[in-house]
XYZ file of C-alpha atoms in Angstrom:
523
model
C 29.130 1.325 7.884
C 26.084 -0.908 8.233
C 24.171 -0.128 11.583
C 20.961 -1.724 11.675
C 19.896 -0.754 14.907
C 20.752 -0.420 18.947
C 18.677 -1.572 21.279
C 19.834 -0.857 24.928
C 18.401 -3.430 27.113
C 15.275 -4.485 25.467
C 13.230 -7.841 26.573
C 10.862 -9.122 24.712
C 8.361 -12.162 24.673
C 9.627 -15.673 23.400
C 8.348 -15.026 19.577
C 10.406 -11.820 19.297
C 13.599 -11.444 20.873
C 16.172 -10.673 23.989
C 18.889 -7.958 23.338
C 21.838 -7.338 25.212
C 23.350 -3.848 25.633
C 23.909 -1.943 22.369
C 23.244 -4.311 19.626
C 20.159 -6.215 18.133
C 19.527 -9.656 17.529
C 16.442 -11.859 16.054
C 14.903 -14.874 16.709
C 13.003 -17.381 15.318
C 11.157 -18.859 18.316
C 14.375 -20.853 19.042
C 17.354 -20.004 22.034
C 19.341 -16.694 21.494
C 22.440 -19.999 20.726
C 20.845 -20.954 17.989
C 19.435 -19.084 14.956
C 19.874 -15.402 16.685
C 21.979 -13.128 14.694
C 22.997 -9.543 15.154
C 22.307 -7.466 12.538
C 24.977 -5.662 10.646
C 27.666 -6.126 13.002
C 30.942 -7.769 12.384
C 31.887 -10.796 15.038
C 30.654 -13.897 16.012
C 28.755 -16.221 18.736
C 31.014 -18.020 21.088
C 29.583 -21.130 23.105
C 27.961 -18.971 25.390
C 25.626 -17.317 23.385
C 27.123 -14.594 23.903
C 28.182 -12.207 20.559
C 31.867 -10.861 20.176
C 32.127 -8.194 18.162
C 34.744 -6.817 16.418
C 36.424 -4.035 17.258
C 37.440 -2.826 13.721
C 34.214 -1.887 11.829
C 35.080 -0.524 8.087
C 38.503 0.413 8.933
C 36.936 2.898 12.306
C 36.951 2.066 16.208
C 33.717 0.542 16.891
C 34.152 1.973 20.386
C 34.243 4.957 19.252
C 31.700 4.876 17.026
C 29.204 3.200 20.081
C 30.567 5.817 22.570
C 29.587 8.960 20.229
C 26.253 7.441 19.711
C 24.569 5.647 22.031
C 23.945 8.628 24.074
C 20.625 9.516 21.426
C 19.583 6.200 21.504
C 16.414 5.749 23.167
C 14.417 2.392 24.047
C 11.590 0.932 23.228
C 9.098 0.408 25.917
C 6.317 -1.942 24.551
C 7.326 -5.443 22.964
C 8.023 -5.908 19.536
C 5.616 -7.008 17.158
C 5.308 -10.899 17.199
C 6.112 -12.477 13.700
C 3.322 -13.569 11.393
C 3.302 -16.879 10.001
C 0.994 -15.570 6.966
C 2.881 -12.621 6.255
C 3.775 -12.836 3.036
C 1.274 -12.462 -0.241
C 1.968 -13.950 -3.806
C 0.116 -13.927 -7.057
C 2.683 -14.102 -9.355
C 1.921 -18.134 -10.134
C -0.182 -19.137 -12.936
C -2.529 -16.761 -15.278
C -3.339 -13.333 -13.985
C -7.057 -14.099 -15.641
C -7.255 -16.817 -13.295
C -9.299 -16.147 -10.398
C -8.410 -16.516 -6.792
C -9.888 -19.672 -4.721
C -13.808 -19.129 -4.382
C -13.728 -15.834 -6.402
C -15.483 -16.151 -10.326
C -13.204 -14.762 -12.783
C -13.460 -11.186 -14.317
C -14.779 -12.699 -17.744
C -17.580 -13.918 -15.980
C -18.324 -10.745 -14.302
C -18.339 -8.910 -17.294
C -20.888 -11.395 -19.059
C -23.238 -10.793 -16.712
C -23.273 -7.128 -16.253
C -23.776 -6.616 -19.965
C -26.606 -9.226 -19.511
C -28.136 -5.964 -17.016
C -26.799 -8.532 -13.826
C -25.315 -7.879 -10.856
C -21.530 -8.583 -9.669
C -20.363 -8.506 -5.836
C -16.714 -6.721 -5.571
C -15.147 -7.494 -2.831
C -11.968 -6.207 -1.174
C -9.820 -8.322 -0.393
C -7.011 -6.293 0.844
C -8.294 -4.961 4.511
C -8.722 -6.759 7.944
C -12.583 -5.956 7.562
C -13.479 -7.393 4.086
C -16.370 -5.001 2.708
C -18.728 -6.805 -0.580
C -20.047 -3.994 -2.689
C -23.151 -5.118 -5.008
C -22.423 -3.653 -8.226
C -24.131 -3.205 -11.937
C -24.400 -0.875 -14.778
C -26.393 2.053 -14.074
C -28.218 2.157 -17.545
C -29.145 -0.965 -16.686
C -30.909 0.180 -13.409
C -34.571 -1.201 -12.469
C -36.529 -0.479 -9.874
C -36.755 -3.938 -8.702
C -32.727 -3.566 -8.783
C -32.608 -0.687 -6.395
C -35.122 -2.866 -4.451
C -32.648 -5.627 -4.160
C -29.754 -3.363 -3.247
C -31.448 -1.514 -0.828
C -32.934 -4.780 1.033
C -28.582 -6.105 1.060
C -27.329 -2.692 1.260
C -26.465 0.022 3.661
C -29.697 1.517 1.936
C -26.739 4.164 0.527
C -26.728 3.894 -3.240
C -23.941 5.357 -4.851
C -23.311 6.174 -8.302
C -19.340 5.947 -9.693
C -19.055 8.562 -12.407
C -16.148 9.571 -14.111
C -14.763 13.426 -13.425
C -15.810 14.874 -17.020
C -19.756 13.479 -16.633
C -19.613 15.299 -12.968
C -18.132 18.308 -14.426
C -20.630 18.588 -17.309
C -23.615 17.541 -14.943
C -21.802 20.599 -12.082
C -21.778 18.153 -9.263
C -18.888 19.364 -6.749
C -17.168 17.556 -4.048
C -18.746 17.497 -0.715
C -14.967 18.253 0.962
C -13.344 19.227 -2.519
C -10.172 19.670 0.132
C -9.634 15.803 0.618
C -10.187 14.963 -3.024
C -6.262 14.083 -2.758
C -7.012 11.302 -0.236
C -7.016 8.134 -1.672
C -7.897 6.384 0.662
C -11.531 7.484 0.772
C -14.463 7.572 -1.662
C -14.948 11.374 -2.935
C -18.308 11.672 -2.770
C -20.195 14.637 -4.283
C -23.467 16.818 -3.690
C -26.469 14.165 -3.360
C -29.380 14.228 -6.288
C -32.611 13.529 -7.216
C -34.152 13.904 -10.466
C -36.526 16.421 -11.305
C -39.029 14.601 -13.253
C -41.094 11.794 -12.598
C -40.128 11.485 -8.442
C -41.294 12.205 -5.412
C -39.684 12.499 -2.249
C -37.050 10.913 -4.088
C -36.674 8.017 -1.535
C -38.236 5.009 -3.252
C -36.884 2.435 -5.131
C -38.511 4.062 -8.219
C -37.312 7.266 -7.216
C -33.923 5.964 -6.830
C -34.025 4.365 -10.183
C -35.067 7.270 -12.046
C -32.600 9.315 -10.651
C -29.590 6.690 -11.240
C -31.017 6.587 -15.147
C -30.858 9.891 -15.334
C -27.226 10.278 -13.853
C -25.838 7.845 -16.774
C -27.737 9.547 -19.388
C -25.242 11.220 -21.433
C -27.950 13.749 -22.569
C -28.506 14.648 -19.020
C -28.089 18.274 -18.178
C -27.292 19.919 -14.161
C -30.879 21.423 -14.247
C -32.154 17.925 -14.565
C -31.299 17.022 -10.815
C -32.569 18.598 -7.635
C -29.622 18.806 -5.139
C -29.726 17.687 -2.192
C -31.303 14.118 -2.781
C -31.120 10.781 -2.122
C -28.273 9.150 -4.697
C -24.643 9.536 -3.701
C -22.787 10.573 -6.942
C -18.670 9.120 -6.651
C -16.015 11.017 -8.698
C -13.962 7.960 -10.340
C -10.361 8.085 -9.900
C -8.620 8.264 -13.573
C -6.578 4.899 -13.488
C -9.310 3.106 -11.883
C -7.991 0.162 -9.491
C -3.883 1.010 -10.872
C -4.219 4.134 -9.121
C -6.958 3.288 -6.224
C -7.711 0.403 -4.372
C -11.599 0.904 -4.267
C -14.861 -0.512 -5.167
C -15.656 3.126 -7.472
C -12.693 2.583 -9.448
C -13.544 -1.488 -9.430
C -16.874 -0.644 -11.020
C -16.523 1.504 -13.407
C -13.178 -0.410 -14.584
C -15.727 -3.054 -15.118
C -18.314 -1.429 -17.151
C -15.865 0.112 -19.186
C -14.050 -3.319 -19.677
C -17.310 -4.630 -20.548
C -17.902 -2.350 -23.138
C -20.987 -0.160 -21.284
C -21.305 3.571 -20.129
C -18.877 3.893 -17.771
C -21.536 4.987 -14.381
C -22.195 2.178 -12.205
C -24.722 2.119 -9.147
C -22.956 0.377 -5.844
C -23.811 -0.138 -2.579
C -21.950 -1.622 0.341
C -23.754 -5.439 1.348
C -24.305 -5.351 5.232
C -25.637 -8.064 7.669
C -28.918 -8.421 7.633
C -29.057 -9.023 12.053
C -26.920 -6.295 13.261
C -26.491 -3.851 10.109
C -22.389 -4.559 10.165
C -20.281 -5.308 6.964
C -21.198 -8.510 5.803
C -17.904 -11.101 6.587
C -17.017 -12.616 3.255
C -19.010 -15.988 4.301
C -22.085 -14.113 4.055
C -20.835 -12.700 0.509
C -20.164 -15.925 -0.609
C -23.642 -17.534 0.722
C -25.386 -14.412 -0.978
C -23.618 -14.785 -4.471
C -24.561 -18.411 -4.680
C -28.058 -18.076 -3.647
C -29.144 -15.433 -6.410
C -26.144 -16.822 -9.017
C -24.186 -13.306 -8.965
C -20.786 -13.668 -9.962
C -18.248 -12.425 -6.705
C -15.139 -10.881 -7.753
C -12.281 -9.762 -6.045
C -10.549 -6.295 -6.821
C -6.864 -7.969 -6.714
C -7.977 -10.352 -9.540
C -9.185 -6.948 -11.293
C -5.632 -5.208 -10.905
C -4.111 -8.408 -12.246
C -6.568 -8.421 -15.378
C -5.975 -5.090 -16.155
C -2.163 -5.393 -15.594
C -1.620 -7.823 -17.774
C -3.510 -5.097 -20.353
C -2.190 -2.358 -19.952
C 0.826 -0.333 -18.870
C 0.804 3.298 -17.025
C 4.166 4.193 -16.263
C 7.223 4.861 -19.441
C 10.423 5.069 -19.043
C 11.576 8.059 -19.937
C 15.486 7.565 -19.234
C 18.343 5.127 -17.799
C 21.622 6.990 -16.829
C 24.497 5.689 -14.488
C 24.629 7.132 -11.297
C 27.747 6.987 -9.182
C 26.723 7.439 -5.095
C 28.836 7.504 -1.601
C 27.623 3.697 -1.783
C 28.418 2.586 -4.871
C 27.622 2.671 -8.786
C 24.031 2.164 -9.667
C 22.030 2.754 -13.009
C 19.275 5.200 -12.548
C 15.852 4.790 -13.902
C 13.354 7.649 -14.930
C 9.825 6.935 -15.216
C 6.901 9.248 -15.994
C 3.213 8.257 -14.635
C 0.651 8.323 -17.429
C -1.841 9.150 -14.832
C -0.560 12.619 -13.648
C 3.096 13.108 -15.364
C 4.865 12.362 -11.703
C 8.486 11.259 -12.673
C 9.952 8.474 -9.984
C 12.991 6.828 -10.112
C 14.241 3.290 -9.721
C 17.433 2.600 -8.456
C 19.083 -0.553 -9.763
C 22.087 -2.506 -9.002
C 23.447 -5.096 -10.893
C 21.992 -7.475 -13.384
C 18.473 -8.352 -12.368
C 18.709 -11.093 -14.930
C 15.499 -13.553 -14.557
C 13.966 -11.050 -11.568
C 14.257 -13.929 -9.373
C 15.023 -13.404 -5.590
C 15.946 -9.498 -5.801
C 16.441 -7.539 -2.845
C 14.125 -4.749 -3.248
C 12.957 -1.149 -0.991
C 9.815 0.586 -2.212
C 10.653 3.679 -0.870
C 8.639 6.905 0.020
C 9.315 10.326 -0.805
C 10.480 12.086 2.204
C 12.139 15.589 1.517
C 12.392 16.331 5.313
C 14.635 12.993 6.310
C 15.878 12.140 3.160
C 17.210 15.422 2.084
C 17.454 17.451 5.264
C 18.416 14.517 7.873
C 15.062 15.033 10.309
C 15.389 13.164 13.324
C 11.437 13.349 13.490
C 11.429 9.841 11.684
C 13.319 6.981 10.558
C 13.194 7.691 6.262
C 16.305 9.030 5.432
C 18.318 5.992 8.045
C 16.462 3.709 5.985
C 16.661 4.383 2.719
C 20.545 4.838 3.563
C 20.050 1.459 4.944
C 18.975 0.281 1.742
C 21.363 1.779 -0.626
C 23.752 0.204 1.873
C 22.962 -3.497 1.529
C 21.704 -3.770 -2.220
C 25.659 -2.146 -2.877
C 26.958 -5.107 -0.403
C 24.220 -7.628 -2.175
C 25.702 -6.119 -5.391
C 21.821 -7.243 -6.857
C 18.321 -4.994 -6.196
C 16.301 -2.003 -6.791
C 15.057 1.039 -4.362
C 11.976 1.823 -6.316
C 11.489 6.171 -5.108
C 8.331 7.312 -5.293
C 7.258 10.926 -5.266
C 4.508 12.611 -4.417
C 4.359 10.362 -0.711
C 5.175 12.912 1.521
C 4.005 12.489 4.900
C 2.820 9.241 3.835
C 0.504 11.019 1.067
C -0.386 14.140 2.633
C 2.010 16.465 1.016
C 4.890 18.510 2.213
C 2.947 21.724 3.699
C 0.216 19.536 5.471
C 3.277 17.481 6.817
C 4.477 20.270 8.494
C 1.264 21.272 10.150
C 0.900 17.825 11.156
C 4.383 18.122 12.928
C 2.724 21.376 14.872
C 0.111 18.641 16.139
C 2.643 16.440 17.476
C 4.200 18.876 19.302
C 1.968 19.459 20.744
C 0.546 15.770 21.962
C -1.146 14.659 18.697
C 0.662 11.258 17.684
C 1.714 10.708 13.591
C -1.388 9.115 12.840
C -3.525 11.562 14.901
C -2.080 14.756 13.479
C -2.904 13.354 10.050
C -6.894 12.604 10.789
C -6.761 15.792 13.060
C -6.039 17.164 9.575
C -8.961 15.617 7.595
C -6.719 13.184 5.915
C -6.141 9.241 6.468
C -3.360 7.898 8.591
C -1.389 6.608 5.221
C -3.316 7.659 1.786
C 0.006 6.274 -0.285
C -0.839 3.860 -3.347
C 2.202 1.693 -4.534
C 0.388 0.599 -7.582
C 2.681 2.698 -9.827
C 5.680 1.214 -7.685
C 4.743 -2.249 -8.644
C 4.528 -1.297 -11.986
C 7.767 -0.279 -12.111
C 9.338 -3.069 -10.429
C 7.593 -5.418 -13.464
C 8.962 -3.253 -15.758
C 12.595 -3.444 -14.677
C 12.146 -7.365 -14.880
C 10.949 -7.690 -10.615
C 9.256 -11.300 -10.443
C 9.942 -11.932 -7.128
C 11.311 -10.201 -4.250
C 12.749 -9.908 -0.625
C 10.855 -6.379 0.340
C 12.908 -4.406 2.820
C 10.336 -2.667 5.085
C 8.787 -3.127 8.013
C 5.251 -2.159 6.733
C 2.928 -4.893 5.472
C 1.029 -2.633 3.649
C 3.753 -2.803 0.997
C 2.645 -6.399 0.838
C -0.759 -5.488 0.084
C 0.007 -2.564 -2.255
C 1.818 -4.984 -4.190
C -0.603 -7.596 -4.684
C -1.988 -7.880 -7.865
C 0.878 -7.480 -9.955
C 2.200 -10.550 -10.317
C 4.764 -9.406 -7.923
C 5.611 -12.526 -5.278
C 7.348 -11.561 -1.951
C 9.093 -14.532 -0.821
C 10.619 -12.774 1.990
C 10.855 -9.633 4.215
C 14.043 -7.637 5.021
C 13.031 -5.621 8.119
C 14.716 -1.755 8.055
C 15.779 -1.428 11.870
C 17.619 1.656 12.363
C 18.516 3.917 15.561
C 15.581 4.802 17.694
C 15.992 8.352 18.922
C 14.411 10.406 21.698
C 13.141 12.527 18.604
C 11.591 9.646 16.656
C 10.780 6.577 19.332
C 7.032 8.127 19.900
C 7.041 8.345 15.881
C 8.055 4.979 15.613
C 5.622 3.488 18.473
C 2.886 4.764 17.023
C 3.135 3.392 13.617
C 4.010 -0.336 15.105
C 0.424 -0.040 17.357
C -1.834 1.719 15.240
C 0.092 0.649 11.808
C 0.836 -2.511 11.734
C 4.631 -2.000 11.517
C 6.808 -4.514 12.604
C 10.103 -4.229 14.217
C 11.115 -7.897 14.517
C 11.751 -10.516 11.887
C 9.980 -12.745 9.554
C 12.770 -14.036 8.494
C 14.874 -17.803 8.922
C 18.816 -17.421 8.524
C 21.834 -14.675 9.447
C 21.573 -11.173 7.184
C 24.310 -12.047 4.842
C 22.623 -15.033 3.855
C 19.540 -13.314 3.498
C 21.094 -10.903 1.201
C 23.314 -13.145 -0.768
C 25.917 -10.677 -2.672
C 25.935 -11.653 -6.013
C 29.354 -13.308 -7.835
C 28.780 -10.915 -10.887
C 29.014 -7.277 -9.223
C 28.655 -5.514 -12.119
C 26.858 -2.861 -13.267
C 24.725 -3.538 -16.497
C 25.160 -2.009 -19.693
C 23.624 1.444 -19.957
């Protein structure tokens, strides 16, 4: 049985939609007569606009089946989100060394920081675009630190890799959110011992970023605390993190230098906020620095290099259907995932696809807390009725990233007030520290080119980006809303992002399109 969702009595603004009792439909900024289609649920429109449905559903009394049910549903109180006309994110045209519109390209960058130049990094990915100025630290002048520190925050930061921190016994400020991905780890501040001051100047500064890339450099050569802001690079670089420490040292090391850059964070000049990226773009042509963006990075280094292996393919008969199971093994920390995959994917064209999250409480156990293990049933559910797609599982997301135990005590929180997002920064963790990097590598490895995502998180768009991975259209995941999981679910459409309408032109079945060949490929 296919239930998408139940709204009782919902009413919405014009770009989302009106519900009548005990089923959903979408709209499309058009009359509920026209393009609005329930979801999932076998009947039809008559010339009313009204929606007959029928009372068989899989061979069981749909009565029955509403009567036993409804009584957990709960509703939803705000409106839906509005749909997005630029929703949807594609880079899989043309060369991935081809940079994006007004970026340079990653050749460039590297020819000018072996030429001791700097680079602007920007990210590209968040609603508040941040421009790091970036160069090799061996490199490092004082007239450079100058020039940071005049564009800067007046932070400089130095991205190091884990064994040059080690060797130079430079711990983690908060060691205990070195998991957090989202966020730079940051160790004990420096200066060096010989030849500074206070340790504040330019000079100062420079000395002490010379010495930090020095591989000759020994711990009793710094004085701690100081003025430089050592960052532990993430192994993987960009694959693994979205961030401008992993973006510079990627690009030393791609570049053929000591892998420790010096960064710092390019604010407005007037009111000391992040500079908006027509500011970066006015600074990079007025001193001739080449501005790069970290998606065209991932894409470079994609198209180099590879850091998940299959390790096995096995068929896997499930209560939805036969599937052929994929085993893959990260490179980065030996996490095996598994890909899901139904049906020939043949050219990777068009394939109905769920990135899915680890989620041992509602996948596993049935938790009513949230909405995981409804969707990735869901999922499973209409990729066996498309008889074509993947559910790409990831491990190691629980609780969106913060692991299993912390999960837990974040669940203590929300009892007692604390929403989902709340309980996880009451914590000391981010709201979602989940990368999908390896995901996307996956999905280009079974063949993925282009995609209908099922979610109803546009994060996944972002966390695909870069891969050459196009999503040409969004499958929202609507499934019951309980008394147990509506404040769950509330709080990750206002403070996520989420979105519990639809992007999307066209009735469900066409939007899934079962394929004519259902079956499964060779093993």
């Amino acid at each position: 049985m296919i239930c998408i969702v139940f709204f009782p009595q919902i009413l919405l603004n014009s770009r989302a939609l009106y519900c009548r009792p005990n089923f959903a439909g979408i709209c499309r900024n058009k009359p509920w007569n026209s393009t609005c289609w329930a979801l999932g649920l076998p009947g039809e429109f008559s010339d009313d606009g009204s929606f007959k449905i029928e009372k068989k559903f899989n061979g069981s009394s749909f009565d029955a089946f509403n009567e036993s049910s409804s009584a957990s549903f709960g509703t939803l109180d705000a409106e839906i989100t509005p749909e997005t006309a630029d929703f949807f994110v594609s880079d899989a045209e043309g060369d991935p060394d081809r940079p994006s519109a007004g970026y340079s390209s990653i050749e460039q960058a590297l020819v000018a920081l072996r030429q001791g130049k700097f680079v602007i990094v920007v990210d590209d990915e968040n609603e508040d675009i941040e421009g790091n100025l970036v160069m090799a630290a061996s490199y490092v002048s004082p007239k450079a630190v100058a020039f940071m520190i005049k564009h800067g925050s007046g932070i400089v930061s130095v991205g190091m890799k884990e064994e040059d921190l080690q060797r130079l016994k430079l711990p983690l400020m908060s060691p205990e959110k070195e998991d957090d991905s989202s966020a730079p780890s940051f160790t004990i501040t420096v200066d060096a011992n010989v030849g500074t001051s206070t340790g504040v100047s330019a000079s100062d500064r420079a000395k002490t970023v010379l010495a930090l890339s020095s591989p000759n450099s020994r711990p009793e050569d710094f004085k701690r605390p100081g003025h430089v802001f050592p960052l532990k690079y993430r192994n993987g670089g960009v694959l693994r993190r979205f961030g401008h420490t992993e973006a510079s040292v990627d690009l030393l090391m791609l570049a053929g230098l000591q892998p420790v850059s010096i960064l710092s964070a390019i604010v407005d000049k007037d009111d000391g906020s992040l500079a908006p990226m027509l500011n970066l773009r006015k600074m990079a042509l007025d001193h001739s620095i080449p501005i790069i963006s970290i998606t065209d990075l991932i894409r470079y280094r994609r198209k180099r290099e590879n850091l998940v292996e299959r390790t096995a393919i096995s068929r896997l008969p499930t209560k939805w259907g036969s599937f052929q199971a994929y085993c893959y093994r990260s490179k980065l920390d030996g996490m095996e995932h598994i890909a899901i995959v139904k049906g020939d994917i043949g050219n990777g064209q068009d394939v109905l696809v769920r990135v899915h999250s680890e989620c041992l409480t509602g996948d596993i156990f049935g938790s009513r807390r949230c909405d995981c293990g409804n969707q990735l049933d869901l999922a499973m559910q209409l990729i066996e009725q498309a008889g074509r797609g993947v559910v790409v599982y990831l491990r190691g997301h629980e609780g969106r990233g913060i692991g299993l135990g912390h999960k837990l005590e974040a669940y203590n929180l929300q009892d007692q007030g604390h929403d989902t997002v709340e309980a996880n920064l009451e914590l000391g963790f981010a709201a979602d520290a989940r990368d999908y990097g390896i995901g996307a590598q996956i999905l280009r490895d079974i063949g993925i080119c282009t995609m209908r995502l099922m979610t109803n998180n546009p994060a996944k768009f972002t966390g695909l980006k870069g891969y050459g991975l196009a999503v040409v259209g969004r499958v929202p995941v609507l499934t019951p809303i309980t008394d147990e999981n509506k404040r769950y679910l509330e709080a990750k459409r206002i403070k996520m992002g989420h979105i519990y309408g639809s992007d999307l032109q066209g009735s469900l079945p066409e939007l899934i399109k079962p394929s004519t060949d259902k079956k499964d490929p060779p093993e």
